[in-house]
Amino acid sequence: MAKPTITKSASDGRVFDIVVNVLAVLIMLVVLYPLIFVVSASFSDPAKVLGGEVWLLPKGVTLAAYENILHNGEIWTGYRNTIFYAVAGTLINMIMTVLAAYPLSRPDLPGRGFLMLIITLTMFFSGGLIPTYMLVKNLHMVDTVWALIVPGAIATYNLIVMRTYFQTSIPWELQEAAHMDGCTNWRLLWNIILPLSKPILAVMVLFYAVGHWNSFFNALIYIRRESLYPLQLVLREILMISQSDAVDASVGIEDKILLAESIKYAVIIVSSLPVLVMYPFVQRHFVKGVMIGSIKG
């Protein structure tokens, strides 16, 4: 008895490709349009934005919102502070995460399973805002730059991802061979493990740097001096002041409302631009590191 055969025509493959491409284009448009709209609205006449006339391209091009923001000296102070927080914080994050993840990835570490259980529990249970604030206050870090760096020195999720990468992507036999040749643990980490871990290191740098760049809540809680405000908090203050002036002013209230609306979009561009510029330089390592860190282990 002859077995039935299943034939697949070339047209079926073309139809599938067409459907996938159409869906991909639709998803791209859904994601891309809000970004284009924000850019266009930041350069457009705010009256036309509020009137719903701006859909894709700017209308009534004006730089009033950017002039209002960039002529404010607090913006540059916020940029300087945020760059420091992002660079110093990411450096500390990377050092602490590597020094914790590598030992936990080694099968010869006693009590490794129990340590990972304790670390994982911190993802589900935390002390809460008030105990954390009391701890930071007792350590005399309130209203200092360390309040934005030290409490988040290690992110548990990032630690687990990096440990998984070390454990699954770097053969243990390679490390044993290095030890047999007289390589110390520090030299093994510096000369072998880290050079082989560039993809996951790039991912962690991007995660931590973006987290520091976008963070404003910790600064809102711990920082009192305006000279220590990060960029996000400075922009928040500017936006709130613009909106309150528009509400409280008795003269030119309509112009102030329109300016506040335009500032809202310009603030998004100003705060997001550095991250958008940085991402293409780490994209290749980022994609590879995310795939390896998420699929294996």
Short mmCIF file of C-alpha atoms in Angstrom, two decimals:
data_model
loop_
_atom_site.label_atom_id
_atom_site.label_comp_id
_atom_site.label_asym_id
_atom_site.label_seq_id
_atom_site.Cartn_x
_atom_site.Cartn_y
_atom_site.Cartn_z
CA MET A 1 0.00 0.00 0.00
CA ALA A 2 1.48 3.28 -1.07
CA LYS A 3 1.98 5.89 1.66
CA PRO A 4 0.30 9.24 1.08
CA THR A 5 2.74 12.02 0.28
CA ILE A 6 2.40 15.61 1.38
CA THR A 7 3.56 18.12 -1.16
CA LYS A 8 4.32 21.73 -0.42
CA SER A 9 4.03 24.16 -3.24
CA ALA A 10 6.33 27.13 -3.65
CA SER A 11 3.32 29.43 -3.54
CA ASP A 12 2.63 28.43 0.06
CA GLY A 13 6.09 29.64 1.08
CA ARG A 14 5.64 32.92 -0.76
CA VAL A 15 2.26 33.54 0.89
CA PHE A 16 3.77 32.86 4.29
CA ASP A 17 6.66 35.25 3.62
CA ILE A 18 4.25 37.95 2.45
CA VAL A 19 2.09 37.59 5.57
CA VAL A 20 5.14 37.73 7.86
CA ASN A 21 6.55 40.78 6.09
CA VAL A 22 3.21 42.61 6.24
CA LEU A 23 2.87 41.90 9.95
CA ALA A 24 6.47 43.01 10.55
CA VAL A 25 5.83 46.29 8.71
CA LEU A 26 2.63 46.91 10.70
CA ILE A 27 4.40 46.28 14.01
CA MET A 28 7.24 48.57 12.93
CA LEU A 29 4.77 51.34 12.12
CA VAL A 30 2.98 50.93 15.45
CA VAL A 31 6.29 51.23 17.31
CA LEU A 32 7.86 53.90 15.11
CA TYR A 33 4.94 56.32 14.71
CA PRO A 34 4.86 57.57 18.34
CA LEU A 35 8.57 58.33 18.14
CA ILE A 36 8.15 60.25 14.89
CA PHE A 37 5.17 62.12 16.31
CA VAL A 38 7.09 63.19 19.42
CA VAL A 39 9.98 64.50 17.31
CA SER A 40 7.61 66.34 14.96
CA ALA A 41 5.57 67.78 17.82
CA SER A 42 8.69 69.10 19.55
CA PHE A 43 9.54 71.16 16.44
CA SER A 44 5.96 72.18 15.60
CA ASP A 45 3.80 75.11 16.54
CA PRO A 46 2.12 73.93 19.78
CA ALA A 47 -1.20 75.41 18.64
CA LYS A 48 -1.16 73.09 15.64
CA VAL A 49 -0.23 70.14 17.89
CA LEU A 50 -3.14 70.81 20.23
CA GLY A 51 -5.39 71.32 17.22
CA GLY A 52 -4.55 67.84 15.93
CA GLU A 53 -2.93 69.11 12.74
CA VAL A 54 0.41 67.35 13.30
CA TRP A 55 0.34 63.74 12.19
CA LEU A 56 3.74 62.93 10.73
CA LEU A 57 5.77 65.96 9.64
CA PRO A 58 6.29 69.16 11.69
CA LYS A 59 4.00 72.10 10.98
CA GLY A 60 4.88 75.67 11.81
CA VAL A 61 8.46 74.77 12.68
CA THR A 62 9.74 76.50 15.80
CA LEU A 63 12.63 75.99 18.21
CA ALA A 64 11.04 77.90 21.09
CA ALA A 65 10.75 74.83 23.32
CA TYR A 66 14.40 73.82 22.80
CA GLU A 67 15.56 77.39 23.36
CA ASN A 68 13.58 77.55 26.59
CA ILE A 69 15.11 74.29 27.82
CA LEU A 70 18.70 74.65 26.65
CA HIS A 71 19.08 78.24 27.83
CA ASN A 72 18.37 76.99 31.34
CA GLY A 73 21.68 76.46 33.15
CA GLU A 74 20.15 73.74 35.30
CA ILE A 75 19.91 71.54 32.21
CA TRP A 76 23.69 71.40 31.84
CA THR A 77 24.11 70.77 35.55
CA GLY A 78 21.64 67.92 35.26
CA TYR A 79 23.50 66.50 32.25
CA ARG A 80 26.80 66.64 34.12
CA ASN A 81 25.33 64.96 37.18
CA THR A 82 23.56 62.26 35.18
CA ILE A 83 26.69 61.47 33.18
CA PHE A 84 28.57 61.05 36.46
CA TYR A 85 25.83 58.90 37.98
CA ALA A 86 25.63 56.76 34.84
CA VAL A 87 29.39 56.28 34.43
CA ALA A 88 30.31 55.83 38.10
CA GLY A 89 27.18 53.82 38.86
CA THR A 90 27.61 51.51 35.87
CA LEU A 91 31.28 50.96 36.73
CA ILE A 92 30.40 49.96 40.30
CA ASN A 93 27.49 47.84 39.04
CA MET A 94 29.72 45.94 36.63
CA ILE A 95 32.49 45.33 39.17
CA MET A 96 30.08 44.09 41.84
CA THR A 97 28.02 41.98 39.43
CA VAL A 98 31.06 40.28 37.89
CA LEU A 99 32.62 39.60 41.30
CA ALA A 100 29.36 38.03 42.48
CA ALA A 101 28.32 36.21 39.28
CA TYR A 102 31.61 34.49 38.50
CA PRO A 103 32.03 32.66 41.85
CA LEU A 104 28.37 31.62 41.75
CA SER A 105 28.90 30.13 38.28
CA ARG A 106 31.69 27.81 39.48
CA PRO A 107 30.61 24.27 40.39
CA ASP A 108 33.33 24.05 43.06
CA LEU A 109 31.80 26.86 45.17
CA PRO A 110 30.48 25.36 48.46
CA GLY A 111 26.85 26.23 49.18
CA ARG A 112 26.28 27.70 45.73
CA GLY A 113 22.66 26.52 45.57
CA PHE A 114 21.78 28.02 48.96
CA LEU A 115 23.42 31.32 48.07
CA MET A 116 21.47 31.50 44.80
CA LEU A 117 18.24 30.78 46.70
CA ILE A 118 18.89 33.67 49.10
CA ILE A 119 19.78 35.99 46.22
CA THR A 120 16.72 34.98 44.19
CA LEU A 121 14.41 35.65 47.16
CA THR A 122 15.38 39.33 47.00
CA MET A 123 13.57 39.54 43.66
CA PHE A 124 10.26 38.71 45.37
CA PHE A 125 10.67 40.25 48.84
CA SER A 126 12.20 43.62 49.65
CA GLY A 127 12.37 45.81 52.73
CA GLY A 128 10.18 48.49 51.20
CA LEU A 129 10.66 52.21 50.79
CA ILE A 130 10.69 53.30 54.45
CA PRO A 131 13.23 50.71 55.72
CA THR A 132 15.41 51.40 52.69
CA TYR A 133 15.30 55.14 53.34
CA MET A 134 16.16 54.58 57.00
CA LEU A 135 19.12 52.42 56.00
CA VAL A 136 20.40 55.02 53.54
CA LYS A 137 19.94 57.73 56.17
CA ASN A 138 21.78 55.74 58.84
CA LEU A 139 24.66 55.27 56.40
CA HIS A 140 24.77 59.09 56.01
CA MET A 141 24.20 58.90 52.26
CA VAL A 142 21.07 61.07 52.08
CA ASP A 143 21.67 64.15 49.91
CA THR A 144 24.90 62.70 48.53
CA VAL A 145 25.78 61.18 45.18
CA TRP A 146 26.24 57.77 46.84
CA ALA A 147 22.51 57.52 47.57
CA LEU A 148 21.95 57.08 43.82
CA ILE A 149 24.79 54.60 43.30
CA VAL A 150 25.37 52.32 46.31
CA PRO A 151 21.83 51.01 47.12
CA GLY A 152 21.45 49.59 43.60
CA ALA A 153 25.01 48.32 43.21
CA ILE A 154 23.77 44.88 42.11
CA ALA A 155 20.56 44.06 40.26
CA THR A 156 19.49 40.50 41.04
CA TYR A 157 18.14 39.81 37.56
CA ASN A 158 21.35 41.00 35.91
CA LEU A 159 23.38 38.90 38.35
CA ILE A 160 21.43 35.78 37.43
CA VAL A 161 21.77 36.43 33.70
CA MET A 162 25.52 36.99 33.97
CA ARG A 163 25.98 33.92 36.16
CA THR A 164 24.04 31.85 33.60
CA TYR A 165 26.29 33.12 30.82
CA PHE A 166 29.48 32.27 32.72
CA GLN A 167 28.11 28.85 33.61
CA THR A 168 26.83 27.79 30.20
CA SER A 169 28.98 29.63 27.65
CA ILE A 170 32.47 29.19 29.09
CA PRO A 171 33.49 25.50 29.43
CA TRP A 172 34.53 24.46 32.93
CA GLU A 173 37.23 22.28 31.35
CA LEU A 174 38.88 25.45 30.03
CA GLN A 175 39.04 26.87 33.52
CA GLU A 176 40.39 23.63 34.97
CA ALA A 177 43.10 23.57 32.31
CA ALA A 178 44.08 27.13 33.20
CA HIS A 179 44.34 26.18 36.88
CA MET A 180 46.52 23.19 36.01
CA ASP A 181 48.86 25.58 34.18
CA GLY A 182 49.22 27.62 37.37
CA CYS A 183 46.69 30.36 36.58
CA THR A 184 45.27 32.08 39.67
CA ASN A 185 41.58 32.86 40.05
CA TRP A 186 42.12 36.60 39.52
CA ARG A 187 44.22 36.04 36.41
CA LEU A 188 41.69 33.51 35.11
CA LEU A 189 38.90 36.04 35.53
CA TRP A 190 40.83 38.93 33.95
CA ASN A 191 42.61 37.14 31.07
CA ILE A 192 40.15 34.40 30.11
CA ILE A 193 36.63 34.87 31.49
CA LEU A 194 36.12 38.57 30.77
CA PRO A 195 37.55 38.54 27.20
CA LEU A 196 35.19 35.66 26.38
CA SER A 197 32.23 37.49 27.92
CA LYS A 198 32.08 40.68 25.82
CA PRO A 199 28.47 40.10 24.63
CA ILE A 200 27.01 39.75 28.13
CA LEU A 201 29.18 42.58 29.45
CA ALA A 202 27.81 44.86 26.72
CA VAL A 203 24.26 43.87 27.66
CA MET A 204 24.86 44.57 31.33
CA VAL A 205 26.50 47.94 30.59
CA LEU A 206 23.49 48.97 28.52
CA PHE A 207 20.99 47.77 31.14
CA TYR A 208 22.74 49.52 34.01
CA ALA A 209 23.55 52.72 32.08
CA VAL A 210 19.98 53.13 30.82
CA GLY A 211 18.68 52.46 34.32
CA HIS A 212 20.87 55.20 35.79
CA TRP A 213 20.07 57.60 32.96
CA ASN A 214 16.30 57.23 33.31
CA SER A 215 16.21 57.07 37.11
CA PHE A 216 14.56 59.94 38.91
CA PHE A 217 12.60 58.38 41.81
CA ASN A 218 15.66 57.73 43.99
CA ALA A 219 16.82 61.30 43.42
CA LEU A 220 13.35 62.53 44.29
CA ILE A 221 13.52 60.64 47.59
CA TYR A 222 17.14 61.10 48.66
CA ILE A 223 18.42 64.33 47.04
CA ARG A 224 17.63 67.79 48.45
CA ARG A 225 20.27 70.00 46.84
CA GLU A 226 19.42 71.14 43.32
CA SER A 227 23.11 71.06 42.43
CA LEU A 228 22.95 67.24 42.70
CA TYR A 229 19.75 66.80 40.67
CA PRO A 230 20.05 64.35 37.76
CA LEU A 231 18.79 65.35 34.33
CA GLN A 232 15.45 63.57 34.66
CA LEU A 233 14.62 65.41 37.87
CA VAL A 234 15.69 68.75 36.39
CA LEU A 235 13.46 68.21 33.36
CA ARG A 236 10.61 67.20 35.63
CA GLU A 237 11.00 70.42 37.60
CA ILE A 238 11.11 72.50 34.42
CA LEU A 239 7.97 70.87 33.09
CA MET A 240 6.10 71.32 36.37
CA ILE A 241 7.17 74.95 36.66
CA SER A 242 6.09 75.64 33.06
CA GLN A 243 2.69 74.10 33.68
CA SER A 244 2.20 75.89 37.01
CA ASP A 245 3.19 79.22 35.45
CA ALA A 246 0.65 78.61 32.72
CA VAL A 247 -2.05 78.04 35.32
CA ASP A 248 -1.11 80.87 37.69
CA ALA A 249 -0.28 83.59 35.17
CA SER A 250 -2.91 86.23 34.51
CA VAL A 251 -1.23 87.65 31.42
CA GLY A 252 -0.31 85.63 28.37
CA ILE A 253 -1.87 82.47 29.80
CA GLU A 254 -2.60 81.03 26.36
CA ASP A 255 1.01 81.41 25.21
CA LYS A 256 2.28 79.81 28.41
CA ILE A 257 -0.04 76.83 28.00
CA LEU A 258 1.14 76.36 24.43
CA LEU A 259 4.79 76.64 25.47
CA ALA A 260 4.26 74.08 28.24
CA GLU A 261 2.74 71.70 25.71
CA SER A 262 5.70 72.12 23.38
CA ILE A 263 8.20 71.73 26.23
CA LYS A 264 6.65 68.37 27.10
CA TYR A 265 7.74 66.87 23.78
CA ALA A 266 11.13 68.60 23.73
CA VAL A 267 11.86 67.20 27.19
CA ILE A 268 11.36 63.66 25.89
CA ILE A 269 13.82 64.24 23.04
CA VAL A 270 16.45 65.90 25.23
CA SER A 271 16.37 63.12 27.82
CA SER A 272 16.27 60.23 25.33
CA LEU A 273 18.83 61.38 22.76
CA PRO A 274 22.03 60.15 24.52
CA VAL A 275 20.61 56.63 24.96
CA LEU A 276 19.50 56.50 21.34
CA VAL A 277 22.98 57.57 20.24
CA MET A 278 24.69 54.97 22.43
CA TYR A 279 22.56 51.96 21.45
CA PRO A 280 23.85 51.42 17.85
CA PHE A 281 27.42 51.02 19.14
CA VAL A 282 26.47 48.07 21.38
CA GLN A 283 23.63 46.62 19.31
CA ARG A 284 25.63 43.68 17.94
CA HIS A 285 26.83 42.56 21.36
CA PHE A 286 23.45 43.39 22.88
CA VAL A 287 21.47 41.04 20.62
CA LYS A 288 23.99 38.22 20.99
CA GLY A 289 24.24 38.57 24.74
CA VAL A 290 20.48 38.66 25.29
CA MET A 291 19.97 35.52 23.23
CA ILE A 292 22.72 33.59 24.99
CA GLY A 293 21.75 34.78 28.44
CA SER A 294 18.08 33.98 27.97
CA ILE A 295 18.10 30.69 26.02
CA LYS A 296 20.84 28.75 27.76
CA GLY A 297 20.53 27.64 31.37
#
